[in-house]
Coordinates of C-alpha atoms in Angstrom, one line a residue:
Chain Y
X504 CA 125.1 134.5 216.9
X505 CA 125.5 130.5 218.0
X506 CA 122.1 130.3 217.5
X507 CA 122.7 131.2 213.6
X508 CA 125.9 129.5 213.3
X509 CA 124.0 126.6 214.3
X510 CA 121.0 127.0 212.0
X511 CA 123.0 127.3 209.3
X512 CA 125.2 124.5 209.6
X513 CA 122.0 122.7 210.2
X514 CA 120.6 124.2 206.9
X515 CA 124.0 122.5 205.7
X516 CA 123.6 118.9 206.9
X517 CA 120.2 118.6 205.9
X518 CA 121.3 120.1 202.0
X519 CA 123.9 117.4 202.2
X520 CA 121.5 114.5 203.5
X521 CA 119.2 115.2 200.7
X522 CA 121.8 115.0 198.1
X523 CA 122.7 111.5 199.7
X524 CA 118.7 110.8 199.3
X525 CA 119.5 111.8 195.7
X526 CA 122.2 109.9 195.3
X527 CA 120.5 106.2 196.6
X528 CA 117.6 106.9 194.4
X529 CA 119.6 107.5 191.3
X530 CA 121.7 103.9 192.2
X531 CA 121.3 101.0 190.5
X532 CA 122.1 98.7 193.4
X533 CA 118.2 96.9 194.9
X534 CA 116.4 100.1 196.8
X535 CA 115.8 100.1 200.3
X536 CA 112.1 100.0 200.9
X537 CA 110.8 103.1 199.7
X538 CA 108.9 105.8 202.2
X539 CA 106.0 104.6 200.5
X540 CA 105.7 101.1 201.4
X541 CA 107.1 101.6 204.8
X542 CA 104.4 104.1 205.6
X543 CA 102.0 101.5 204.3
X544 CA 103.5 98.6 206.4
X545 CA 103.3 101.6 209.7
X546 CA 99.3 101.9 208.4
X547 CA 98.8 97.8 208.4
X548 CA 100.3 98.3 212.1
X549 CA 98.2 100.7 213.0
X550 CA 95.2 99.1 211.6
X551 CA 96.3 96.0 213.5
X552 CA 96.3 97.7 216.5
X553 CA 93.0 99.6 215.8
X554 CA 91.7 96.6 215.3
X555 CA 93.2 94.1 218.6
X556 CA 92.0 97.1 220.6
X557 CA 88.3 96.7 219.4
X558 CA 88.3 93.1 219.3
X559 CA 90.1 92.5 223.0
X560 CA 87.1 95.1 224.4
X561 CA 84.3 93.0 222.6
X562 CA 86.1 89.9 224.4
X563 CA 85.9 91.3 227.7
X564 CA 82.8 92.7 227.9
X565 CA 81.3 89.1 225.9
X566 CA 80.2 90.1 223.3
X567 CA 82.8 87.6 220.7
X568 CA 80.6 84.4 220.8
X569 CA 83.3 81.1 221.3
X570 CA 86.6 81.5 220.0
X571 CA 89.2 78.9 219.3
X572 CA 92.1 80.8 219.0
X573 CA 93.5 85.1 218.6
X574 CA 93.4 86.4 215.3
X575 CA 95.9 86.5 213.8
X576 CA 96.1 89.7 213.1
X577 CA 95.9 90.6 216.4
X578 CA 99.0 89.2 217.7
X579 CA 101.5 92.1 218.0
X580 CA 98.7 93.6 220.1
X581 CA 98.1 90.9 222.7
X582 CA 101.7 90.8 222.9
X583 CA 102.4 94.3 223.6
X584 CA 99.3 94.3 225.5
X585 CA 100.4 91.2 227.7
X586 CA 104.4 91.9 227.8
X587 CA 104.1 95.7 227.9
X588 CA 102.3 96.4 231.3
X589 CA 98.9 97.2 230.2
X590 CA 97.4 93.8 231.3
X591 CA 98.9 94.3 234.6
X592 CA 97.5 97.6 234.6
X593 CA 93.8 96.3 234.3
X594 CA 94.4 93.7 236.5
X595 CA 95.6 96.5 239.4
X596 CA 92.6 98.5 238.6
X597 CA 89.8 95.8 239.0
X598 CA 91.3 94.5 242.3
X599 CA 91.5 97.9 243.8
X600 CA 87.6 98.4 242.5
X601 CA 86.9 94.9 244.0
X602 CA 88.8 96.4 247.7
X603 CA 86.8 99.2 247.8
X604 CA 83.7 96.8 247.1
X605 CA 84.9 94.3 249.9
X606 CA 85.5 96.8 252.5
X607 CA 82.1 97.9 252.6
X608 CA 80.4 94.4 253.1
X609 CA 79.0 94.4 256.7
X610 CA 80.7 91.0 257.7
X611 CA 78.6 88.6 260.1
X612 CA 80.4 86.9 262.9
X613 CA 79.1 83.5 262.0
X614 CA 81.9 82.9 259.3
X615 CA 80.1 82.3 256.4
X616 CA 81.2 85.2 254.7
X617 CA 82.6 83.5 251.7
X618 CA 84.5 84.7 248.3
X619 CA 85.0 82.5 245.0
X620 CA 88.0 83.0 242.7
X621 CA 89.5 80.8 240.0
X622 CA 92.9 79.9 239.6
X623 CA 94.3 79.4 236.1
X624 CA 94.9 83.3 234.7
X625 CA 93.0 84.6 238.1
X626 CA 95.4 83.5 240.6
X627 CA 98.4 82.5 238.8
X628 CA 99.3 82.7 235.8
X629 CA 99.8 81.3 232.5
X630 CA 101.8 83.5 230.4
X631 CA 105.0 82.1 229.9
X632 CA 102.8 79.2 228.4
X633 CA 101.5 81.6 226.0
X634 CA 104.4 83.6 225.3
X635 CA 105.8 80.5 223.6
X636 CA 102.3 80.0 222.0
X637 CA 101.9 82.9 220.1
X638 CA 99.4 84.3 222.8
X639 CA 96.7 82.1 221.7
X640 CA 97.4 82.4 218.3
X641 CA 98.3 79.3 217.4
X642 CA 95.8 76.5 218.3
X643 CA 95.2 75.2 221.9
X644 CA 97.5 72.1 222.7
X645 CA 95.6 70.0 225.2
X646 CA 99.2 67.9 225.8
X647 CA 101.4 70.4 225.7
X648 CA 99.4 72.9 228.2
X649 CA 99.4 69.4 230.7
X650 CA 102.9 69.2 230.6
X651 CA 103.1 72.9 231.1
X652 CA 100.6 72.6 234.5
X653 CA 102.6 69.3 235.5
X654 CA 105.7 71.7 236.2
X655 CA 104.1 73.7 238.9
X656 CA 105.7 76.6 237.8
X657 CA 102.7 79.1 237.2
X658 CA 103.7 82.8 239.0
X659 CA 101.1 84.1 240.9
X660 CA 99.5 87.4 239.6
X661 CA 100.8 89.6 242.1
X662 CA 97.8 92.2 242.2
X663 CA 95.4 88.7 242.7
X664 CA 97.6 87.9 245.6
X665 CA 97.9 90.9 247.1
X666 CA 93.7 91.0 247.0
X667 CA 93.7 87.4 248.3
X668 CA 95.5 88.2 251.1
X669 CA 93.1 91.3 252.3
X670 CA 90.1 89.6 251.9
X671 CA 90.9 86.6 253.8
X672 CA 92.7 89.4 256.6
X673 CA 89.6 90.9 256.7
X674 CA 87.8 87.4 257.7
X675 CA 86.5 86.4 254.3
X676 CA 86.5 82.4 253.4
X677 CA 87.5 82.0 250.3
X678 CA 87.0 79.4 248.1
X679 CA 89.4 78.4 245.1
X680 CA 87.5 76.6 242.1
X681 CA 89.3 75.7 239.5
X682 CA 88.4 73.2 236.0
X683 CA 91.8 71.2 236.6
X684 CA 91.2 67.7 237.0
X685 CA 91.8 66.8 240.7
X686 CA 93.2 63.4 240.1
X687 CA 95.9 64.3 237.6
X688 CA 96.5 67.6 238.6
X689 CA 95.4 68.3 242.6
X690 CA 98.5 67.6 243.7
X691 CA 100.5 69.9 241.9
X692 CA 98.1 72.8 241.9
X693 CA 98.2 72.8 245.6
X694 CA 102.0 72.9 245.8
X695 CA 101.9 75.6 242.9
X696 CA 99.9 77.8 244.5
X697 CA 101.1 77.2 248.1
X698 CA 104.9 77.7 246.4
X699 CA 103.2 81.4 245.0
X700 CA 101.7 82.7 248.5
X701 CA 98.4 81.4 247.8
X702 CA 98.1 80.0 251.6
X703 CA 95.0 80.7 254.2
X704 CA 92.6 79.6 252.1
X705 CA 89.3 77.6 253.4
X706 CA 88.9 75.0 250.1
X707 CA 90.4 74.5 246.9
X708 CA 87.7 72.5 244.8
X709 CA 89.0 71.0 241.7
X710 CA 87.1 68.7 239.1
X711 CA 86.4 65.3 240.0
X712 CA 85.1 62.6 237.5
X713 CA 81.8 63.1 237.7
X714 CA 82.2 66.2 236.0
X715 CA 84.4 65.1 233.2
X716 CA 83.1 66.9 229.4
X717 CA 81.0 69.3 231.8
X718 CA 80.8 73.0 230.5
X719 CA 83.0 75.1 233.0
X720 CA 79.9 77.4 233.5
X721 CA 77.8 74.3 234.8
X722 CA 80.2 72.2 236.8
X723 CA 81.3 75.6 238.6
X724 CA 77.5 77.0 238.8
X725 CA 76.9 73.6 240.5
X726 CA 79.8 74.0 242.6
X727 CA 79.2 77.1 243.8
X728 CA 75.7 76.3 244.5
X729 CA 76.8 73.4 247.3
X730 CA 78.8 76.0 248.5
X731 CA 75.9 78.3 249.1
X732 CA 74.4 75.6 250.3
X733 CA 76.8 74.9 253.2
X734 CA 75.3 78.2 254.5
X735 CA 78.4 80.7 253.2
X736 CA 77.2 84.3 251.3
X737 CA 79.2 84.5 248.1
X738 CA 80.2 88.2 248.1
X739 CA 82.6 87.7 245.3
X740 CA 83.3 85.9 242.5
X741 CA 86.1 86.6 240.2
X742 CA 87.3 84.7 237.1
X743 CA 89.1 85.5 233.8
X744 CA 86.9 83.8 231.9
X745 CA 82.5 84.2 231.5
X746 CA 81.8 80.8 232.2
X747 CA 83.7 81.4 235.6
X748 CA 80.9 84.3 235.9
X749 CA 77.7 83.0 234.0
X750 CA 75.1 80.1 235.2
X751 CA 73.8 80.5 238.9
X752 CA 75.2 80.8 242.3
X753 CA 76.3 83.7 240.8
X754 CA 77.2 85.3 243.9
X755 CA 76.6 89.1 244.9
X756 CA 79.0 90.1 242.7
X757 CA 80.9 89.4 239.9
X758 CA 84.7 90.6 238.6
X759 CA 86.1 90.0 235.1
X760 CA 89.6 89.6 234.6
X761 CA 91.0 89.8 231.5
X762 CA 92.4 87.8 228.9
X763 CA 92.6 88.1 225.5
X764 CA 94.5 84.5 225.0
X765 CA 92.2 81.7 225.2
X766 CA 88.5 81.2 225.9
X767 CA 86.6 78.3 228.1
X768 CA 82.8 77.8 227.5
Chain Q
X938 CA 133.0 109.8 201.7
X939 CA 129.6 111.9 201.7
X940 CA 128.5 109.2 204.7
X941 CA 131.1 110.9 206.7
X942 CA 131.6 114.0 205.4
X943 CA 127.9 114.2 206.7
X944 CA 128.8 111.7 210.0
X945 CA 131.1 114.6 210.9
X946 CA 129.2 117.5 210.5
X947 CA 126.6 115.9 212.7
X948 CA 129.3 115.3 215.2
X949 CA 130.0 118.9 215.0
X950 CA 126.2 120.4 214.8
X951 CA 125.0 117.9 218.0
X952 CA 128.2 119.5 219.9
X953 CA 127.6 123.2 219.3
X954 CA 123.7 122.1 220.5
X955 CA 125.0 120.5 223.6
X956 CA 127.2 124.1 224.0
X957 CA 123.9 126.2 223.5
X958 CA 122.1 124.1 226.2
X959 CA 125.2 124.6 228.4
X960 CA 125.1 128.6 227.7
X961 CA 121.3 128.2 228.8
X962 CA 121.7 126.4 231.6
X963 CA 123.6 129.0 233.2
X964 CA 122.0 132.4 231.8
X965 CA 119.6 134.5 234.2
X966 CA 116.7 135.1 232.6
X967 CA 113.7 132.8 233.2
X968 CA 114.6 128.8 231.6
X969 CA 112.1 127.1 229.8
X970 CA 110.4 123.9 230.6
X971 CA 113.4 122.0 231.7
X972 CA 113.7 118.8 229.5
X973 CA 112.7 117.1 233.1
X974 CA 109.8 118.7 234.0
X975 CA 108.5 118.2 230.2
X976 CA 109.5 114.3 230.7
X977 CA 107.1 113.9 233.6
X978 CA 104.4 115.8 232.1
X979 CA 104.9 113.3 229.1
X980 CA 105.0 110.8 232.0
X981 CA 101.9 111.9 233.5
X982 CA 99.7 112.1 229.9
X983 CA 101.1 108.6 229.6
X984 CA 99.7 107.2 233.1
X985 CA 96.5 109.0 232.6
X986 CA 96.3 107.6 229.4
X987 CA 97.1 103.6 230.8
X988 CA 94.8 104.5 233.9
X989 CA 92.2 105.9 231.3
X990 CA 92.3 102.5 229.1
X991 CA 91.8 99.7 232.4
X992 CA 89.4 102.0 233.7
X993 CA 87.2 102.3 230.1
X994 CA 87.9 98.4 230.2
X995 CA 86.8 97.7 233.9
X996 CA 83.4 100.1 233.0
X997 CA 82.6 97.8 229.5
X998 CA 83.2 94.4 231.3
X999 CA 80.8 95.5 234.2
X1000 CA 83.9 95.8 237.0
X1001 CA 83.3 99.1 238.5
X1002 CA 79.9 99.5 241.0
X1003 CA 77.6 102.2 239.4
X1004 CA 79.8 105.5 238.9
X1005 CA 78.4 109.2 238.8
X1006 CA 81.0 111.1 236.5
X1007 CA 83.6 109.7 234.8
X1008 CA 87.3 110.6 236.7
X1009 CA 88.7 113.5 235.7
X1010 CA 92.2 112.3 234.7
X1011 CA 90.7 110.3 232.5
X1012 CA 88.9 113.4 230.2
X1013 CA 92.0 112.6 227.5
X1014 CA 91.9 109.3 227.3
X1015 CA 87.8 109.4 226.5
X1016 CA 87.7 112.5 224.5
X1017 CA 90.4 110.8 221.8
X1018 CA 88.9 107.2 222.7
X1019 CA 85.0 108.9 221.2
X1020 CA 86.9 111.8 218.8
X1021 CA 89.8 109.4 217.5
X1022 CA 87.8 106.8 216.0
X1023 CA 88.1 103.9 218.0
X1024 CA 84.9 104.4 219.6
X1025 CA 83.6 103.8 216.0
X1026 CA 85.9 101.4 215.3
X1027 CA 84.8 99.4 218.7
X1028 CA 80.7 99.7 218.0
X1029 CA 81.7 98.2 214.0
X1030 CA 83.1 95.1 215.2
X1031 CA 80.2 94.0 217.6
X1032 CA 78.0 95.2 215.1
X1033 CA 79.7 92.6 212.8
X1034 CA 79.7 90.2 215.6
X1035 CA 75.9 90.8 215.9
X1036 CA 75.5 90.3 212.6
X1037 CA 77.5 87.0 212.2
X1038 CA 75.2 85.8 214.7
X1039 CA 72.2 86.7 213.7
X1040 CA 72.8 85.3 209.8
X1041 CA 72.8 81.4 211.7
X1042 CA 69.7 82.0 213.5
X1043 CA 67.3 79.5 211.6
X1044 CA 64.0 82.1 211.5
X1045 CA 60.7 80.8 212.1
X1046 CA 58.4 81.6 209.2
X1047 CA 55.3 82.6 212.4
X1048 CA 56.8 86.1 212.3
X1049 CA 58.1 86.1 216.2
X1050 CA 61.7 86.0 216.2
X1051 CA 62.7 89.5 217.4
X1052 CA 65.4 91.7 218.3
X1053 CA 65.3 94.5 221.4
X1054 CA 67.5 97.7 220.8
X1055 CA 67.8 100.5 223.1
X1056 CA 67.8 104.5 221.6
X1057 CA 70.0 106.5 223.4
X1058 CA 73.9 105.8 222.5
X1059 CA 73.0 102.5 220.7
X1060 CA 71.0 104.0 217.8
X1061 CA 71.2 107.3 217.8
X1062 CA 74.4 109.1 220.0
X1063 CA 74.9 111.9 222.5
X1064 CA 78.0 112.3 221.5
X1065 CA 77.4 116.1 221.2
X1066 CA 75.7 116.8 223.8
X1067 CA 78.7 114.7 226.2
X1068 CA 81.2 116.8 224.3
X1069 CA 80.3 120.0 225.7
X1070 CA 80.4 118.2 229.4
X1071 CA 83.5 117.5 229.6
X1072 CA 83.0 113.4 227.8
X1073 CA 81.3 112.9 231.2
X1074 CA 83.9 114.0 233.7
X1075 CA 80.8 116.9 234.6
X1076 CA 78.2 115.7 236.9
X1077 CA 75.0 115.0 235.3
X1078 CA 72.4 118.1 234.6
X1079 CA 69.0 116.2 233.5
X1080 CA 67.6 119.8 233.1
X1081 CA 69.9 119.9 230.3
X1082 CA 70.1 116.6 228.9
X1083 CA 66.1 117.2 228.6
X1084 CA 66.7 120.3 226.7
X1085 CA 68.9 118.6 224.2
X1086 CA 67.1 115.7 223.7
X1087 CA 64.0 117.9 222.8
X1088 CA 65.8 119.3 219.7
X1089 CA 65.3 115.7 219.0
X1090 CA 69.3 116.4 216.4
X1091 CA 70.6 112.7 218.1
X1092 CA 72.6 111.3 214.8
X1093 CA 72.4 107.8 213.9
X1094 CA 75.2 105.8 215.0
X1095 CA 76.1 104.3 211.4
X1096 CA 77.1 101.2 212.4
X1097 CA 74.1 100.2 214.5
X1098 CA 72.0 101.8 211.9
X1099 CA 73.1 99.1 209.1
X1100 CA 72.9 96.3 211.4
X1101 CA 69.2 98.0 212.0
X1102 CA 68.5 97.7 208.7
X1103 CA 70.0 94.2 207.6
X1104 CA 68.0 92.5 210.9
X1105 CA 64.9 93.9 209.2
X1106 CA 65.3 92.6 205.6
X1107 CA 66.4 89.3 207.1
X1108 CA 62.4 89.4 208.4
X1109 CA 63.5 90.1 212.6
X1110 CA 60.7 92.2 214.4
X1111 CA 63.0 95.0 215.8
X1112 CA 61.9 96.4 218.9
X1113 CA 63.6 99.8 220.6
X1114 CA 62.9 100.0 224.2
X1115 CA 64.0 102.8 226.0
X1116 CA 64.2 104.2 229.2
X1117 CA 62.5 108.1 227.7
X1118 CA 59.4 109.6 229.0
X1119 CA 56.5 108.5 226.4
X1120 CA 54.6 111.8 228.0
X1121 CA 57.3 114.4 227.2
X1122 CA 59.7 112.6 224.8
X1123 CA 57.8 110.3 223.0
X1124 CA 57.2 112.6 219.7
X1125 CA 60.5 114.0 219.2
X1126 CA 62.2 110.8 219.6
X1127 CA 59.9 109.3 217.2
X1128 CA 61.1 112.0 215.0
X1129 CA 64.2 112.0 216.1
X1130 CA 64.3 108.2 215.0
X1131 CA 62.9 108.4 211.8
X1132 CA 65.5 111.3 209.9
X1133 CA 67.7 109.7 211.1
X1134 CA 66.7 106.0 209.2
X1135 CA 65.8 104.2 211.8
X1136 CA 62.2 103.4 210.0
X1137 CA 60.7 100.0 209.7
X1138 CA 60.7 99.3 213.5
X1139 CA 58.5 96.5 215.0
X1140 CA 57.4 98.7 218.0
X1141 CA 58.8 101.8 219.8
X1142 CA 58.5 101.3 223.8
X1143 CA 59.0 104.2 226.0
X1144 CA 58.9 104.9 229.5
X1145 CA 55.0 105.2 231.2
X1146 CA 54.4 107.1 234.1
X1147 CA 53.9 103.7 236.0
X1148 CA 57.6 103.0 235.7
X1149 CA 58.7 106.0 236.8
X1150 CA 61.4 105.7 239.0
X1151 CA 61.8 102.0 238.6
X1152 CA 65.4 101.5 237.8
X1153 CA 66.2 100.8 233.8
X1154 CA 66.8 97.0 234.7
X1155 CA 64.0 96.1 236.3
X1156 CA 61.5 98.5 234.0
X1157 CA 62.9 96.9 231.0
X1158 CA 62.8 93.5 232.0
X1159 CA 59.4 93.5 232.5
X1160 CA 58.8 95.4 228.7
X1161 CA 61.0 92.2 227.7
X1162 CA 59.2 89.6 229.6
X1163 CA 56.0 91.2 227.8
X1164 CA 57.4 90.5 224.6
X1165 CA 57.9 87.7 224.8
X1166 CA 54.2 86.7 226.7
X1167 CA 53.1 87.9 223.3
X1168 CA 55.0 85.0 222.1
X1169 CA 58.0 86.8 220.4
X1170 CA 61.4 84.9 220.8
X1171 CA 64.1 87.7 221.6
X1172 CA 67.5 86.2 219.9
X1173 CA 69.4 89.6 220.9
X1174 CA 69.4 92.3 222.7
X1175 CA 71.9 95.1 222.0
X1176 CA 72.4 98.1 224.7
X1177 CA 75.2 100.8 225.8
X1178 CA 74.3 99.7 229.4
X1179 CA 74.9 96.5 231.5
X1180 CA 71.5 97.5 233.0
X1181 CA 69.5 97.0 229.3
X1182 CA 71.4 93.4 229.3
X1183 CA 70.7 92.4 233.3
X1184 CA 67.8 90.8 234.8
X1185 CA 64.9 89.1 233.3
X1186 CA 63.9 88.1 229.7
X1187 CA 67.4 88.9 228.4
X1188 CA 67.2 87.2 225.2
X1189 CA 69.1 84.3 223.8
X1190 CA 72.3 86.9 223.4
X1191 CA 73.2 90.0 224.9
X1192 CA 75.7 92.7 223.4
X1193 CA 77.2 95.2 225.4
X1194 CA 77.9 98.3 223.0
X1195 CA 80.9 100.9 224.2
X1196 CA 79.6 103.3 225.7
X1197 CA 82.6 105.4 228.3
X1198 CA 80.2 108.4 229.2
X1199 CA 77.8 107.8 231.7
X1200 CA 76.4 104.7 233.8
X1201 CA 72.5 103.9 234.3
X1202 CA 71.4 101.8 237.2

């Protein structure tokens, strides 16, 4: 009996909502955008996505050639991707790949069991930089991301930190390289990441002159060869970006982070 | 008037629901799904679904060790990732990617620029064979794999097939080199090849019994490293698997087509 009562009161509110439908589309005021082009402006969303979704894959797996800035078209998606927890997703899933990978290195006891990761978007991060950016969008500022690295105020990527802090538990060295230019910036990278947890470490190797206009995949290929030639094994090397992961020196193995915002050759 | 003539009735309607949902809640016979227990199996599509994504993204940007089958809770995820369309939608930008590329490479007039293309899920798909095994959550069964690829019914994968074709008429020697038994498979995949378009080949390299065994990277490295002793210049190579773009003799570019299925050393 309820069950009818409410069906056909239901019945009624829908006749009644129609009429209303009726009603607007017999006014004279300005219409309301029509079902039409709303469903078309839903489709261009859709599309939009489609489309961030194939381009962000062809970006991590390099297969996009050098890129300046996002599509546009792509924004909404890096957004949602970045501020809606997927990023942080991925991120989780490669460092628990690269524990299960660690924990089944024999380690030697001569201490020369050694791991490489960057720091800008590997260790901490650079989002709210972006956010404001239009998540690489709108063209790279050279001045504006300096004043942005001046503050010190990069969070560490919590899943980065938490793999950080195994490996060197487990008796890894690891090495920090980074492309930030050690006189302007060595100061305030080591208080940025010491201020994030990013303590323990055996060296943090930052870009002196002499590398200056170097490629990141050359200056850090060259880097990590010295250290290789110090006598440590590079187990690991992860990075957010190819260059961190292309050249030589390579290292065992290598882990791509992702991120869909900017692009270093 | 009509706005709340309608304003009320809802009112009324949404409070005789909430009184059916109280009579239900305290009846005898068997409840349905509560609307809890329906959440969290929303929840859980929705974590498979996010684990299914950075795990398809670890797998394309070479994160994840070599894998046997893919996990089970991500069988969704893959089977709407290949049946949806974004598969498609994913091989269509690199191809244009590819294709962007290859338009600025400044050809030769000696007849030696080339291109290296591997069969299986870069030209021609096993989609339906993957399909009926579970999108790859079932362990491997070469006996049948070997069954189906003898029907030799492997469609073309239309966007690699254009790209086939345009690399031709801009005068690239296309070479496919794949990892296929030249003894038992070489015919039918010849066939298989040709009704499906892909004609006009350079050469078609398949697997000799000396290589058997030999993993895919190494065997088809050296083919490469052949090639190019015959004094071809490879500007691409396009493959479904990190191991046809690892090694030796890679070629001036690599692209790594989607491919969520299976994993080849």
């Amino acid at each position: 009996m309820l069950q009818r009562a409410v069906e056909g009161l239901t019945w009624f509110v829908t006749k009644i909502l129609n009429m209303e439908v009726l009603v607007k589309k017999h006014s004279t005021s300005l219409p309301p955008p029509s079902p039409s082009s709303s469903l078309s402006s839903e489709t261009k969303d859709d599309d939009d996505n489609a489309y961030g979704l194939s381009w962000r894959l062809a970006v991590e797996a390099n297969n996009v050639g050098p890129w300046r800035t996002v599509p546009a078209r792509c924004y909404k998606h890096v957004q949602s991707y970045i501020m809606g927890g997927q990023y942080q997703n991925d991120v989780q899933l490669i460092a628990d790949q690269i524990l299960a990978y660690a924990f089944h290195i024999p380690l030697s006891s001569d201490g020369f069991d050694a791991w490489v990761f960057d720091v800008d978007d590997t260790c901490i991060s650079n989002i709210n930089f972006y956010k404001a950016h239009r998540f690489g969008c709108d063209p790279f500022d050279s001045g504006k991301f300096n004043e942005w690295m001046m503050k010190g105020a990069c969070p560490a990527i919590p899943s980065v930190l938490g793999l950080f802090k195994k490996l060197i538990e487990r008796g890894f060295k690891v090495f920090l390289l980074t492309g930030r230019d050690k006189a302007t910036l060595g100061q305030i990278t080591t208080l940025n990441l010491h201020s994030q947890g990013f303590v323990g470490y055996h060296r943090l190797i930052l870009r002196r002159g002499e590398y200056k206009g170097e490629s990141a995949s050359k200056y850090k290929s060259e880097k990590r060869k010295e250290i290789e030639s110090e006598g440590f094994r590079i187990w690991g090397n992860v990075g957010d970006q190819w260059s961190d992961l292309q050249g030589f020196s390579l290292g065992n193995r290598v882990f791509k982070l992702p991120n869909p915002m900017y692009f270093i050759r």
